[in-house]
Amino acid sequence: MPAHDVLIIGAGLAGQRAALAAAQAGSSVAILSKVHPVRSHSVAAAGGINAAINVADDWRSHAYDTVKGSDFLGDQDAIEIMCSEAPKEVMHLEHIGVTFHRNDSGELDLRAFGGASMKRTAYVADITGQAILHVLYEQLMKHHEQVERYEEWFVTSLLQDDSGRCCGVVARDVRSGRMETLKAKNVILACGGAGQVYSPTTNALIVTGDGIAQAYRIGAPLMDMEMVQYHPTTLVENGLLITEGARGEGAVLLNSEGERFMEKYAPNKMELASRDVVSRAEQTEILEGRGVGANKDGIYLDITKVPRKRTLEALREIVNIGKDFAGVDITREPIMIRPGQHYIMGGVKTDVNGATSVEGLYAAGEVACVSVHGGNRLGANSLLDTLIFGRRAGEHAAARAASMALPDSSDAQLREDAAMIDAIIARPRTGRRGSEIKQELGETMNQYVAVYRDQEGLEKAHEIVKRLQAESKDAYIDDKGTVFNQDVLGAIELGYMLDCAEATVVGAIERKESRGAQFRTDFPERNDEEWLKHIDISLNGDGPEISYSAVTMTQWEPEERKY
Ligand SMILES: Cc1cc2nc3c(=O)[nH]c(=O)nc-3n(C[C@H](O)[C@H](O)[C@H](O)COP(=O)(O)OP(=O)(O)OC[C@H]3O[C@@H](n4cnc5c(N)ncnc54)[C@H](O)[C@@H]3O)c2cc1C
């Protein structure tokens, strides 16, 4: 049975950063991913990464913007750590080979992003995630003697010893179908978010909430799950993202009357208000009949305001996306967009070192909720979150590993998981097809748990999620094989997505106020007196149980949020 000091599930930015940190601290490390590491969803990150690098900037200003962006739900101790450590982390990336854009004076160039009081987003054109991910992977190769890579392996369960400590995982080699128990002193979840719970979404097919559900199932609480970010600029046709970098470079939003309507909603920051504010403004324009397009369900994003040469240089990916997926040359005409699901602020509750309440289990990146984003994440703060808290989790797990023996584990869970997979493959073609259930889930969430929410819609969503949970138990699949059987993995992922959806809906029903991404039309005001607190969700028996935890305040008192 393979055994490691630190076993990392997920090889996106959080996972690879954690692996490097743990290896550099002297641990024996393994990193496991259900896709090849550089196909992890971090590769899609476009616009950039925030850090107060400019000499006129200060990390405290970045921290204040983040606290305000979070609608005061973010934990300020974690935000202070993230923002104060940001400049060093970005410089470190540059030193190991990330080719950040430089200006004519040779300094790191910074672009404007939403909710920021000054330009502080470092970028590599609009392929920032890809650039960082490839450089980190190259670094991992350098540590190949210490870091074992399980590429295209799918984790089916987290293991616990008799005293409840996390002591490894059960995983399936996607290429062959072979199951294996991997023992570890510490496991770090870096499995990304759960965007596929929604349809459409900007997130890739692999972003199915696996780590969130797996942690929840072994008793780790989830936090802030009701906070789901809708990004203001996703393609009407299919939900693909047009980076906020476009508005950072000067693109504007227009309604059917040709008005720059953000003047009404955020007169100071206009298109660069925080994402929840801009998405709500667009949705209001659409609901009030000022949308564009045949169905009046879009808004124009006019990128022709940006000099063509600059667009072709700094926004080249979205030039291609516009052409390939909407048939629009964004350098010459406006493109139709609307708010679309993009990111989840919630996740597995951790402390500032990534530790969860289950001993030996850590989480970092989008799977985790530390919580630096609170009710709303600022653009370009997620890459930073993955790297800062990925590193901290790696270092902490390595230090813990140095002072302990390998816990015991058996093959009992492996036998259970293998039987579960055989049972899925053997299901008769009687119930529904798994993919249909997934589609209904996504559309339900996008209808009732979106930019605007109310009690009636949320209860309806909950009812549907419960029904889909029951139907998923005998949903059938077509592929009966062992080699690259994505069908069977899809059935397992569907269970994870349904767990995440339920936690999101239950949290949204519970929070009877409007804060950040949660806007309740039946409770339209923020209510600090009753709701300035996190909603924690734990699995009790078969269903979610709610408790609360305090928001950590250090230096910023809640105030009215205006942009
Ligand atoms: C289109 C797009 C553009 C974005 N642009 C930006 C940006 O410019 N700036 C910014 O700050 N943020 C951006 N974001 C957000 C940011 O990219 C993500 O939040 C971040 O990259 C998540 O990284 P991660 O390491 O947590 O997870 P991911 O990169 O999603 O990695 C998850 C890993 O977990 C593995 N995994 C999952 N489940 C299993 C399992 N069961 N078994 C084994 N392995 C598993 C996957 O294979 C993968 O390796 C963007 C997001 C999108 C969708």
Coordinates of C-alpha atoms and ligand atoms in Angstrom, one line a residue:
M1 CA 0.0 0.0 0.0
P2 CA 1.7 3.3 -1.0
A3 CA 2.2 5.8 1.9
H4 CA 3.1 9.5 2.0
D5 CA 3.6 12.2 4.5
V6 CA 1.4 14.6 2.6
L7 CA -1.1 13.5 0.0
I8 CA -2.7 16.3 -2.1
I9 CA -5.9 15.7 -3.9
G10 CA -6.0 18.1 -6.8
A11 CA -3.3 19.5 -9.1
G12 CA -4.6 23.0 -9.9
L13 CA -2.9 26.0 -8.5
A14 CA -3.8 25.3 -4.8
G15 CA -2.6 21.7 -5.1
Q16 CA 0.6 22.3 -7.0
R17 CA 1.6 25.2 -4.6
A18 CA 0.9 22.9 -1.6
A19 CA 2.9 20.1 -3.1
L20 CA 5.9 22.4 -3.7
A21 CA 5.8 23.9 -0.2
A22 CA 5.5 20.4 1.4
A23 CA 8.4 19.1 -0.7
Q24 CA 10.5 22.0 0.1
A25 CA 9.8 21.4 3.8
G26 CA 11.3 17.9 3.4
S27 CA 8.1 15.8 3.3
S28 CA 7.5 12.8 1.0
V29 CA 4.6 14.1 -1.1
A30 CA 2.1 12.7 -3.5
I31 CA -0.2 14.8 -5.7
L32 CA -3.2 13.2 -7.4
S33 CA -5.6 14.5 -10.0
K34 CA -8.5 13.2 -12.0
V35 CA -7.2 14.9 -15.1
H36 CA -3.6 15.6 -16.2
P37 CA -2.4 18.4 -13.8
V38 CA -2.1 21.2 -16.5
R39 CA -5.7 20.5 -17.5
S40 CA -6.9 21.4 -14.0
H41 CA -9.5 24.2 -14.1
S42 CA -7.0 26.8 -12.9
V43 CA -5.7 26.7 -16.5
A44 CA -8.8 28.7 -17.5
A45 CA -8.0 31.7 -15.2
A46 CA -7.7 34.7 -17.4
G47 CA -7.5 38.2 -16.1
G48 CA -4.8 38.1 -13.4
I49 CA -3.8 38.0 -9.8
N50 CA -4.0 40.8 -7.2
A51 CA -1.1 42.1 -5.1
A52 CA -0.3 45.5 -3.7
I53 CA 3.0 45.7 -5.7
N54 CA 2.8 49.3 -6.9
V55 CA 4.9 51.6 -4.7
A56 CA 1.8 53.8 -4.2
D57 CA -0.3 50.9 -3.0
D58 CA -0.4 49.3 0.4
W59 CA -1.6 45.7 1.4
R60 CA -4.0 47.3 3.9
S61 CA -5.8 49.0 1.0
H62 CA -6.1 45.7 -0.8
A63 CA -7.3 44.1 2.5
Y64 CA -9.9 46.8 3.0
D65 CA -11.2 46.5 -0.6
T66 CA -11.4 42.7 0.0
V67 CA -13.3 43.1 3.3
K68 CA -15.7 45.6 1.6
G69 CA -16.0 43.3 -1.5
S70 CA -17.0 40.4 0.9
D71 CA -19.8 42.6 2.2
F72 CA -18.1 42.3 5.6
L73 CA -18.6 38.5 5.8
G74 CA -14.9 37.7 5.1
D75 CA -12.7 36.8 8.1
Q76 CA -10.3 39.7 8.5
D77 CA -7.5 37.8 10.0
A78 CA -7.4 35.5 6.9
I79 CA -7.7 38.6 4.6
E80 CA -4.8 40.3 6.3
I81 CA -2.6 37.2 5.8
M82 CA -3.6 36.9 2.1
C83 CA -3.1 40.5 1.2
S84 CA 0.1 41.1 3.2
E85 CA 1.7 38.0 1.7
A86 CA 0.6 38.7 -1.8
P87 CA 3.4 40.9 -3.1
K88 CA 6.1 38.3 -2.0
E89 CA 4.1 35.4 -3.6
V90 CA 3.7 37.2 -6.9
M91 CA 7.4 38.2 -7.0
H92 CA 8.2 34.5 -6.2
L93 CA 6.1 33.5 -9.2
E94 CA 8.1 35.8 -11.4
H95 CA 11.4 34.5 -10.1
I96 CA 10.4 31.0 -11.0
G97 CA 9.5 31.9 -14.5
V98 CA 6.0 33.4 -14.8
T99 CA 6.2 36.0 -17.6
F100 CA 4.0 38.7 -16.2
H101 CA 3.3 41.6 -18.5
R102 CA 5.7 44.5 -18.1
N103 CA 5.1 48.2 -19.0
D104 CA 7.3 50.4 -21.2
S105 CA 9.4 51.3 -18.2
G106 CA 10.1 47.6 -17.6
E107 CA 8.0 47.5 -14.4
L108 CA 5.4 44.8 -13.7
D109 CA 2.2 46.2 -15.4
L110 CA -1.0 46.2 -13.4
R111 CA -4.5 46.3 -14.7
A112 CA -7.7 47.6 -13.1
F113 CA -10.2 45.0 -11.7
G114 CA -13.6 45.2 -10.0
G115 CA -13.9 46.6 -6.5
A116 CA -10.2 47.6 -6.3
S117 CA -9.3 51.1 -5.3
M118 CA -6.3 51.1 -7.6
K119 CA -4.7 49.1 -10.4
R120 CA -3.2 46.0 -8.6
T121 CA -3.8 43.0 -10.9
A122 CA -0.7 41.4 -12.4
Y123 CA -1.4 39.5 -15.6
V124 CA 0.0 37.4 -18.4
A125 CA -2.3 38.7 -21.3
D126 CA -5.6 36.8 -20.6
I127 CA -4.0 33.5 -19.9
T128 CA -2.7 34.1 -16.4
G129 CA -3.8 30.8 -14.9
Q130 CA -2.2 28.8 -17.7
A131 CA 1.0 30.7 -17.3
I132 CA 1.3 30.1 -13.6
L133 CA 0.1 26.5 -13.7
H134 CA 2.7 25.5 -16.3
V135 CA 5.5 27.1 -14.4
L136 CA 4.4 25.4 -11.1
Y137 CA 4.3 22.0 -12.9
E138 CA 7.8 22.6 -14.2
Q139 CA 8.9 23.2 -10.6
L140 CA 7.2 20.0 -9.5
M141 CA 9.2 18.1 -12.0
K142 CA 12.4 19.4 -10.4
H143 CA 11.2 17.7 -7.2
H144 CA 10.3 14.4 -8.8
E145 CA 12.3 12.4 -6.3
Q146 CA 10.2 13.7 -3.5
V147 CA 6.9 14.2 -5.2
E148 CA 5.0 11.2 -6.6
R149 CA 2.4 12.1 -9.2
Y150 CA -0.9 10.2 -9.7
E151 CA -2.1 11.7 -12.9
E152 CA -5.6 10.7 -14.0
W153 CA -6.5 9.1 -10.7
F154 CA -10.0 9.8 -9.2
V155 CA -10.5 9.8 -5.4
T156 CA -13.7 8.1 -4.3
S157 CA -13.4 8.4 -0.5
L158 CA -11.4 9.9 2.3
L159 CA -10.2 7.5 4.9
Q160 CA -10.3 7.9 8.7
D161 CA -8.6 5.8 11.4
D162 CA -10.4 4.6 14.6
S163 CA -9.9 8.0 16.3
G164 CA -11.4 9.9 13.3
R165 CA -8.1 11.2 11.9
C166 CA -7.9 11.4 8.1
C167 CA -5.3 8.8 7.1
G168 CA -5.5 8.6 3.3
V169 CA -7.8 8.0 0.4
V170 CA -9.3 5.4 -1.9
A171 CA -8.7 6.2 -5.6
R172 CA -9.3 4.7 -9.0
D173 CA -6.8 4.8 -11.8
V174 CA -9.0 6.3 -14.6
R175 CA -6.9 4.7 -17.3
S176 CA -7.3 1.1 -16.1
G177 CA -10.1 1.1 -13.5
R178 CA -7.7 -0.3 -10.8
M179 CA -8.5 0.7 -7.3
E180 CA -5.9 1.5 -4.7
T181 CA -5.7 2.6 -1.0
L182 CA -3.2 5.4 -0.5
K183 CA -2.1 5.9 3.1
A184 CA -1.0 9.3 4.3
K185 CA -0.2 11.2 7.5
N186 CA -2.1 14.2 6.1
V187 CA -4.4 14.8 3.2
I188 CA -4.8 18.2 1.6
L189 CA -8.0 18.7 -0.5
A190 CA -7.3 21.1 -3.4
C191 CA -10.2 19.8 -5.6
G192 CA -11.6 23.1 -6.8
G193 CA -15.1 24.4 -6.7
A194 CA -18.6 23.1 -7.7
G195 CA -19.6 25.2 -10.7
Q196 CA -21.1 22.3 -12.5
V197 CA -23.9 22.3 -10.0
Y198 CA -25.2 25.1 -12.2
S199 CA -26.1 25.3 -15.9
P200 CA -24.8 27.3 -17.6
T201 CA -21.5 28.0 -15.8
T202 CA -18.1 29.3 -16.7
N203 CA -16.6 26.3 -15.0
A204 CA -15.2 23.2 -16.8
L205 CA -17.0 19.8 -16.7
I206 CA -14.5 18.5 -14.1
V207 CA -15.6 21.1 -11.5
T208 CA -18.1 19.0 -9.6
G209 CA -17.6 19.7 -5.9
D210 CA -15.9 16.3 -5.2
G211 CA -13.7 17.5 -2.3
I212 CA -16.5 19.5 -0.7
A213 CA -18.8 16.6 -0.6
Q214 CA -16.1 14.1 0.4
A215 CA -15.1 16.3 3.4
Y216 CA -18.8 16.9 4.3
R217 CA -19.4 13.1 4.3
I218 CA -16.7 12.5 6.9
G219 CA -17.9 15.2 9.2
A220 CA -16.1 18.4 8.2
P221 CA -18.4 21.4 8.2
L222 CA -19.0 23.6 5.1
M223 CA -19.2 27.3 5.4
D224 CA -20.9 30.2 3.4
M225 CA -22.2 27.7 0.8
E226 CA -25.1 30.0 0.0
M227 CA -22.6 32.6 -1.5
V228 CA -22.4 31.7 -5.2
Q229 CA -20.9 34.2 -7.5
Y230 CA -22.5 35.2 -10.8
H231 CA -19.9 36.9 -13.1
P232 CA -21.3 39.9 -14.9
T233 CA -19.9 39.0 -18.3
T234 CA -20.6 35.5 -19.6
L235 CA -21.7 34.7 -23.2
V236 CA -25.5 34.5 -23.6
E237 CA -25.1 31.5 -26.0
N238 CA -23.3 29.1 -23.6
G239 CA -22.0 30.8 -20.4
L240 CA -18.4 31.1 -21.4
L241 CA -16.5 33.8 -19.6
I242 CA -15.4 37.1 -21.0
T243 CA -12.8 38.2 -18.4
E244 CA -13.3 41.2 -16.1
G245 CA -9.9 42.2 -17.6
A246 CA -12.0 43.6 -20.5
R247 CA -13.7 46.1 -18.3
G248 CA -10.4 46.7 -16.5
E249 CA -9.0 47.8 -19.9
G250 CA -11.9 50.2 -20.5
A251 CA -14.9 48.2 -21.9
V252 CA -18.4 49.4 -21.0
L253 CA -21.8 47.9 -20.5
L254 CA -24.8 49.2 -22.5
N255 CA -28.5 48.4 -22.4
S256 CA -31.0 48.4 -25.3
E257 CA -31.3 52.2 -25.0
G258 CA -27.6 52.5 -25.5
E259 CA -27.3 53.8 -21.9
R260 CA -24.2 53.1 -19.7
F261 CA -26.6 52.1 -17.0
M262 CA -23.9 51.4 -14.3
E263 CA -24.1 55.2 -13.7
K264 CA -27.4 54.5 -11.8
Y265 CA -26.1 51.6 -9.7
A266 CA -22.4 52.5 -8.9
P267 CA -21.7 56.0 -10.0
N268 CA -18.1 56.0 -8.7
K269 CA -16.8 52.6 -9.9
M270 CA -19.2 52.1 -12.8
E271 CA -18.4 48.8 -14.6
L272 CA -15.7 48.2 -12.1
A273 CA -17.9 47.9 -9.0
S274 CA -17.8 44.5 -7.4
R275 CA -19.2 41.5 -9.3
D276 CA -22.4 41.1 -7.2
V277 CA -23.3 44.7 -7.7
V278 CA -22.7 44.7 -11.5
S279 CA -24.5 41.3 -12.0
R280 CA -27.6 42.6 -10.1
A281 CA -27.5 45.8 -12.1
E282 CA -27.5 43.8 -15.4
Q283 CA -30.2 41.5 -14.2
T284 CA -32.4 44.5 -13.2
E285 CA -32.0 46.0 -16.6
I286 CA -33.0 42.7 -18.2
L287 CA -36.0 42.2 -15.9
E288 CA -37.2 45.8 -16.5
G289 CA -37.2 45.2 -20.3
R290 CA -33.9 47.0 -21.3
G291 CA -32.1 43.8 -22.3
V292 CA -30.6 43.4 -25.8
G293 CA -30.9 40.5 -28.3
A294 CA -33.9 38.7 -29.8
N295 CA -35.1 37.6 -26.3
K296 CA -34.0 40.8 -24.6
D297 CA -32.0 38.6 -22.1
G298 CA -28.6 40.1 -22.8
I299 CA -26.5 43.2 -22.2
Y300 CA -23.9 44.7 -24.6
L301 CA -20.3 44.6 -23.5
D302 CA -18.6 47.2 -25.7
I303 CA -14.9 46.3 -26.0
T304 CA -14.4 48.6 -29.0
K305 CA -13.7 51.4 -26.5
V306 CA -10.3 49.7 -25.9
P307 CA -7.7 50.5 -28.5
R308 CA -7.6 47.6 -31.0
K309 CA -3.9 47.0 -30.7
R310 CA -4.2 46.7 -26.9
T311 CA -7.1 44.3 -27.2
L312 CA -5.2 42.1 -29.6
E313 CA -2.2 42.1 -27.2
A314 CA -3.7 41.9 -23.7
L315 CA -7.1 40.3 -24.4
R316 CA -6.2 37.9 -27.2
E317 CA -8.0 34.8 -25.7
I318 CA -11.4 36.6 -25.6
V319 CA -10.9 37.8 -29.1
N320 CA -10.8 34.1 -30.0
I321 CA -13.7 33.3 -27.7
G322 CA -15.8 36.0 -29.3
K323 CA -15.1 34.8 -32.8
D324 CA -15.4 31.1 -32.1
F325 CA -18.4 31.0 -29.7
A326 CA -20.5 34.0 -30.6
G327 CA -19.4 34.9 -34.1
V328 CA -18.4 38.4 -33.0
D329 CA -15.2 40.4 -33.6
I330 CA -15.0 42.1 -30.2
T331 CA -12.5 44.7 -31.6
R332 CA -15.2 46.0 -34.0
E333 CA -18.6 45.4 -32.4
P334 CA -20.2 44.9 -28.9
I335 CA -20.8 41.3 -27.7
M336 CA -23.9 40.1 -25.9
I337 CA -23.3 38.9 -22.3
R338 CA -25.3 38.3 -19.1
P339 CA -24.5 37.3 -15.6
G340 CA -23.6 33.6 -15.2
Q341 CA -22.5 31.2 -12.5
H342 CA -18.7 31.5 -12.0
Y343 CA -17.4 30.8 -8.5
I344 CA -18.4 29.6 -5.1
M345 CA -17.3 31.6 -2.1
G346 CA -18.2 28.8 0.3
G347 CA -16.5 25.5 0.8
V348 CA -14.8 23.3 3.5
K349 CA -14.3 25.4 6.6
T350 CA -10.7 25.8 7.5
D351 CA -8.4 27.9 9.7
V352 CA -5.7 30.1 8.2
N353 CA -3.3 27.1 7.9
G354 CA -5.9 25.2 5.9
A355 CA -6.7 22.8 8.7
T356 CA -10.3 21.5 8.8
S357 CA -12.0 20.2 11.9
V358 CA -11.1 16.6 10.9
E359 CA -7.5 16.0 12.2
G360 CA -5.1 15.4 9.4
L361 CA -7.4 16.9 6.7
Y362 CA -6.6 20.2 5.1
A363 CA -8.2 22.1 2.4
A364 CA -7.1 25.0 0.2
G365 CA -8.2 26.9 -2.9
E366 CA -11.8 27.0 -4.2
V367 CA -12.7 23.8 -2.4
A368 CA -12.0 25.6 0.9
C369 CA -13.6 28.5 2.8
V370 CA -11.0 30.2 5.0
S371 CA -13.0 32.7 4.5
V372 CA -11.3 35.5 2.5
H373 CA -14.2 36.1 0.1
G374 CA -17.1 36.2 2.4
G375 CA -20.3 37.2 0.5
N376 CA -18.5 38.1 -2.7
R377 CA -15.1 37.5 -4.2
L378 CA -13.2 40.3 -5.8
G379 CA -11.9 39.4 -9.3
A380 CA -8.2 38.2 -9.3
N381 CA -8.3 37.3 -5.6
S382 CA -8.9 33.6 -6.2
L383 CA -5.6 32.8 -7.8
L384 CA -4.0 34.6 -4.8
D385 CA -6.1 32.6 -2.4
T386 CA -5.1 29.3 -4.0
L387 CA -1.4 30.1 -3.8
I388 CA -1.2 31.7 -0.3
F389 CA -3.4 29.1 1.4
G390 CA -2.1 26.3 -0.8
R391 CA 1.4 27.1 0.4
R392 CA 0.4 27.5 4.0
A393 CA -1.5 24.2 4.0
G394 CA 1.5 22.4 2.5
E395 CA 3.9 23.9 5.0
H396 CA 1.6 23.1 8.0
A397 CA 0.9 19.6 6.8
A398 CA 4.6 18.9 6.3
A399 CA 5.4 20.2 9.9
R400 CA 2.6 18.0 11.3
A401 CA 3.9 15.0 9.3
A402 CA 7.4 15.4 10.8
S403 CA 6.2 14.8 14.3
M404 CA 4.0 11.7 13.9
A405 CA 4.0 8.1 12.8
L406 CA 1.9 6.8 9.9
P407 CA -1.6 6.1 11.0
D408 CA -3.2 2.7 10.5
S409 CA -5.6 2.1 7.6
S410 CA -7.2 -1.0 6.0
D411 CA -8.6 -2.0 2.7
A412 CA -12.2 -2.1 3.9
Q413 CA -13.2 1.2 2.3
L414 CA -11.6 0.1 -1.0
R415 CA -13.8 -3.0 -1.1
E416 CA -16.8 -0.9 -0.3
D417 CA -16.0 1.7 -3.1
A418 CA -15.2 -1.1 -5.6
A419 CA -18.6 -2.7 -4.9
M420 CA -20.3 0.7 -5.2
I421 CA -18.7 1.2 -8.7
D422 CA -19.7 -2.3 -9.8
A423 CA -23.3 -1.6 -8.6
I424 CA -23.5 1.6 -10.7
I425 CA -22.2 -0.2 -13.8
A426 CA -24.8 -3.0 -13.2
R427 CA -27.8 -0.7 -12.9
P428 CA -30.6 -1.6 -15.3
R429 CA -31.8 0.9 -17.8
T430 CA -34.9 1.7 -15.9
G431 CA -34.4 5.0 -14.0
R432 CA -33.2 8.2 -15.6
R433 CA -29.9 8.8 -17.3
G434 CA -27.4 10.5 -15.0
S435 CA -26.8 13.3 -17.4
E436 CA -30.5 14.2 -17.5
I437 CA -30.5 14.6 -13.7
K438 CA -27.4 16.7 -13.9
Q439 CA -29.1 19.0 -16.5
E440 CA -32.2 19.4 -14.4
L441 CA -30.1 20.2 -11.4
G442 CA -28.2 22.9 -13.2
E443 CA -31.2 24.5 -14.7
T444 CA -33.0 24.4 -11.3
M445 CA -30.2 26.1 -9.5
N446 CA -29.8 28.7 -12.3
Q447 CA -33.5 29.5 -12.0
Y448 CA -34.1 29.6 -8.3
V449 CA -30.7 30.1 -6.6
A450 CA -29.2 32.8 -8.8
V451 CA -28.7 36.5 -8.7
Y452 CA -32.1 37.1 -7.1
R453 CA -33.7 34.6 -4.7
D454 CA -36.8 34.3 -2.5
Q455 CA -38.3 31.8 -0.1
E456 CA -40.7 30.3 -2.5
G457 CA -38.1 29.7 -5.2
L458 CA -35.6 28.4 -2.8
E459 CA -38.0 25.9 -1.3
K460 CA -39.0 24.7 -4.7
A461 CA -35.3 24.2 -5.5
H462 CA -34.8 22.3 -2.3
E463 CA -37.7 20.0 -3.2
I464 CA -36.3 19.3 -6.6
V465 CA -32.8 18.7 -5.3
K466 CA -34.3 16.1 -2.8
R467 CA -36.1 14.4 -5.7
L468 CA -33.0 14.4 -7.8
Q469 CA -31.0 12.9 -4.9
A470 CA -33.5 10.0 -4.8
E471 CA -33.5 9.6 -8.6
S472 CA -29.7 9.6 -8.8
K473 CA -29.6 6.4 -6.6
D474 CA -30.6 4.3 -9.6
A475 CA -29.6 6.6 -12.5
Y476 CA -28.1 4.4 -15.2
I477 CA -25.0 4.7 -17.3
D478 CA -24.0 3.3 -20.7
D479 CA -20.3 2.5 -20.4
K480 CA -19.8 -0.9 -18.7
G481 CA -16.0 -0.9 -19.2
T482 CA -13.0 -0.3 -17.0
V483 CA -10.7 1.8 -19.3
F484 CA -11.4 5.5 -19.1
N485 CA -15.0 4.9 -17.9
Q486 CA -16.0 8.6 -17.5
D487 CA -19.6 7.5 -17.3
V488 CA -19.2 5.8 -13.9
L489 CA -17.1 8.7 -12.6
G490 CA -19.9 11.0 -13.8
A491 CA -22.4 9.1 -11.7
I492 CA -20.2 9.5 -8.6
E493 CA -19.7 13.2 -9.3
L494 CA -23.5 13.6 -9.6
G495 CA -23.8 12.5 -6.0
Y496 CA -21.2 15.1 -5.0
M497 CA -22.9 17.9 -6.9
L498 CA -26.3 17.1 -5.3
D499 CA -24.7 17.3 -1.8
C500 CA -23.2 20.7 -2.7
A501 CA -26.5 21.9 -4.2
E502 CA -28.4 20.9 -1.1
A503 CA -25.9 22.8 1.2
T504 CA -26.2 25.9 -1.0
V505 CA -30.0 25.8 -1.0
V506 CA -30.3 25.1 2.7
G507 CA -27.8 28.0 3.4
A508 CA -29.7 30.4 1.1
I509 CA -33.0 29.5 2.8
E510 CA -31.5 30.1 6.2
R511 CA -29.9 33.5 5.5
K512 CA -32.9 35.8 5.7
E513 CA -31.1 39.0 4.5
S514 CA -29.3 40.3 1.4
R515 CA -25.5 40.3 1.6
G516 CA -23.0 40.0 -1.2
A517 CA -24.1 37.4 -3.7
Q518 CA -27.1 36.4 -1.7
F519 CA -29.9 38.9 -2.7
R520 CA -33.2 37.9 -1.2
T521 CA -36.1 39.9 -2.8
D522 CA -38.2 39.1 0.3
F523 CA -35.4 40.4 2.6
P524 CA -33.7 43.1 0.5
E525 CA -31.7 44.7 3.3
R526 CA -28.4 43.6 4.9
N527 CA -29.1 42.9 8.5
D528 CA -25.9 43.0 10.5
E529 CA -27.6 42.6 13.8
E530 CA -28.9 39.1 13.0
W531 CA -26.8 37.9 10.1
L532 CA -23.3 39.1 10.4
K533 CA -22.2 35.5 10.9
H534 CA -21.2 32.5 8.9
I535 CA -23.6 29.7 8.3
D536 CA -21.9 26.4 8.9
I537 CA -23.4 23.2 7.5
S538 CA -22.6 19.7 8.8
L539 CA -23.9 16.3 7.8
N540 CA -26.1 14.9 10.4
G541 CA -27.4 11.4 9.6
D542 CA -28.8 11.8 6.1
G543 CA -29.2 15.6 5.9
P544 CA -27.6 19.0 6.6
E545 CA -27.6 20.5 10.0
I546 CA -27.0 24.3 10.5
S547 CA -24.9 26.1 13.0
Y548 CA -23.3 29.5 13.0
S549 CA -19.8 30.9 13.6
A550 CA -18.6 34.4 14.2
V551 CA -17.0 36.6 11.6
T552 CA -13.4 37.5 12.7
M553 CA -13.0 41.3 12.8
T554 CA -9.6 42.9 13.2
Q555 CA -9.6 46.5 12.0
W556 CA -12.6 47.2 9.8
E557 CA -16.1 47.8 11.3
P558 CA -19.1 47.0 9.0
E559 CA -20.3 50.1 7.1
E560 CA -22.7 50.8 4.2
R561 CA -21.3 49.4 1.0
K562 CA -21.4 51.8 -1.9
Y563 CA -19.3 51.9 -5.2
Ligands
LIG1 C1 -13.0 31.0 -16.9 C2 -12.4 31.3 -15.5 C3 -11.5 32.4 -15.4 C4 -11.0 32.7 -14.2 N1 -10.1 33.8 -14.1 C5 -9.6 34.1 -12.9 C6 -8.6 35.2 -12.8 O1 -8.2 35.8 -13.8 N2 -8.1 35.4 -11.5 C7 -8.6 34.8 -10.4 O2 -8.1 35.1 -9.3 N3 -9.4 33.8 -10.5 C8 -10.0 33.4 -11.7 N4 -10.9 32.4 -11.8 C9 -11.1 31.5 -10.6 C10 -9.9 30.6 -10.4 O3 -9.4 30.2 -11.7 C11 -10.3 29.3 -9.6 O4 -11.0 29.7 -8.5 C12 -9.0 28.6 -9.2 O5 -8.1 28.4 -10.3 C13 -9.3 27.3 -8.5 O6 -8.1 26.6 -8.3 P1 -8.0 25.3 -7.4 O7 -6.5 24.9 -7.4 O8 -8.7 25.5 -6.1 O9 -8.8 24.2 -8.2 P2 -8.7 23.6 -9.8 O10 -7.8 24.4 -10.5 O11 -10.2 23.6 -10.1 O12 -8.2 22.2 -9.5 C14 -8.9 21.2 -8.9 C15 -8.1 19.9 -9.0 O13 -8.7 18.9 -8.3 C16 -8.7 17.7 -9.0 N5 -9.9 16.9 -8.6 C17 -11.1 17.3 -8.3 N6 -11.9 16.2 -7.9 C18 -11.1 15.2 -7.8 C19 -11.2 13.8 -7.5 N7 -12.4 13.3 -7.1 N8 -10.2 13.0 -7.6 C20 -9.0 13.5 -8.0 N9 -8.7 14.7 -8.3 C21 -9.8 15.6 -8.3 C22 -8.8 18.2 -10.5 O14 -8.4 17.2 -11.3 C23 -7.9 19.4 -10.4 O15 -6.5 18.9 -10.5 C24 -11.4 32.0 -13.0 C25 -12.3 31.0 -13.1 C26 -12.9 30.7 -14.4 C27 -13.9 29.6 -14.4

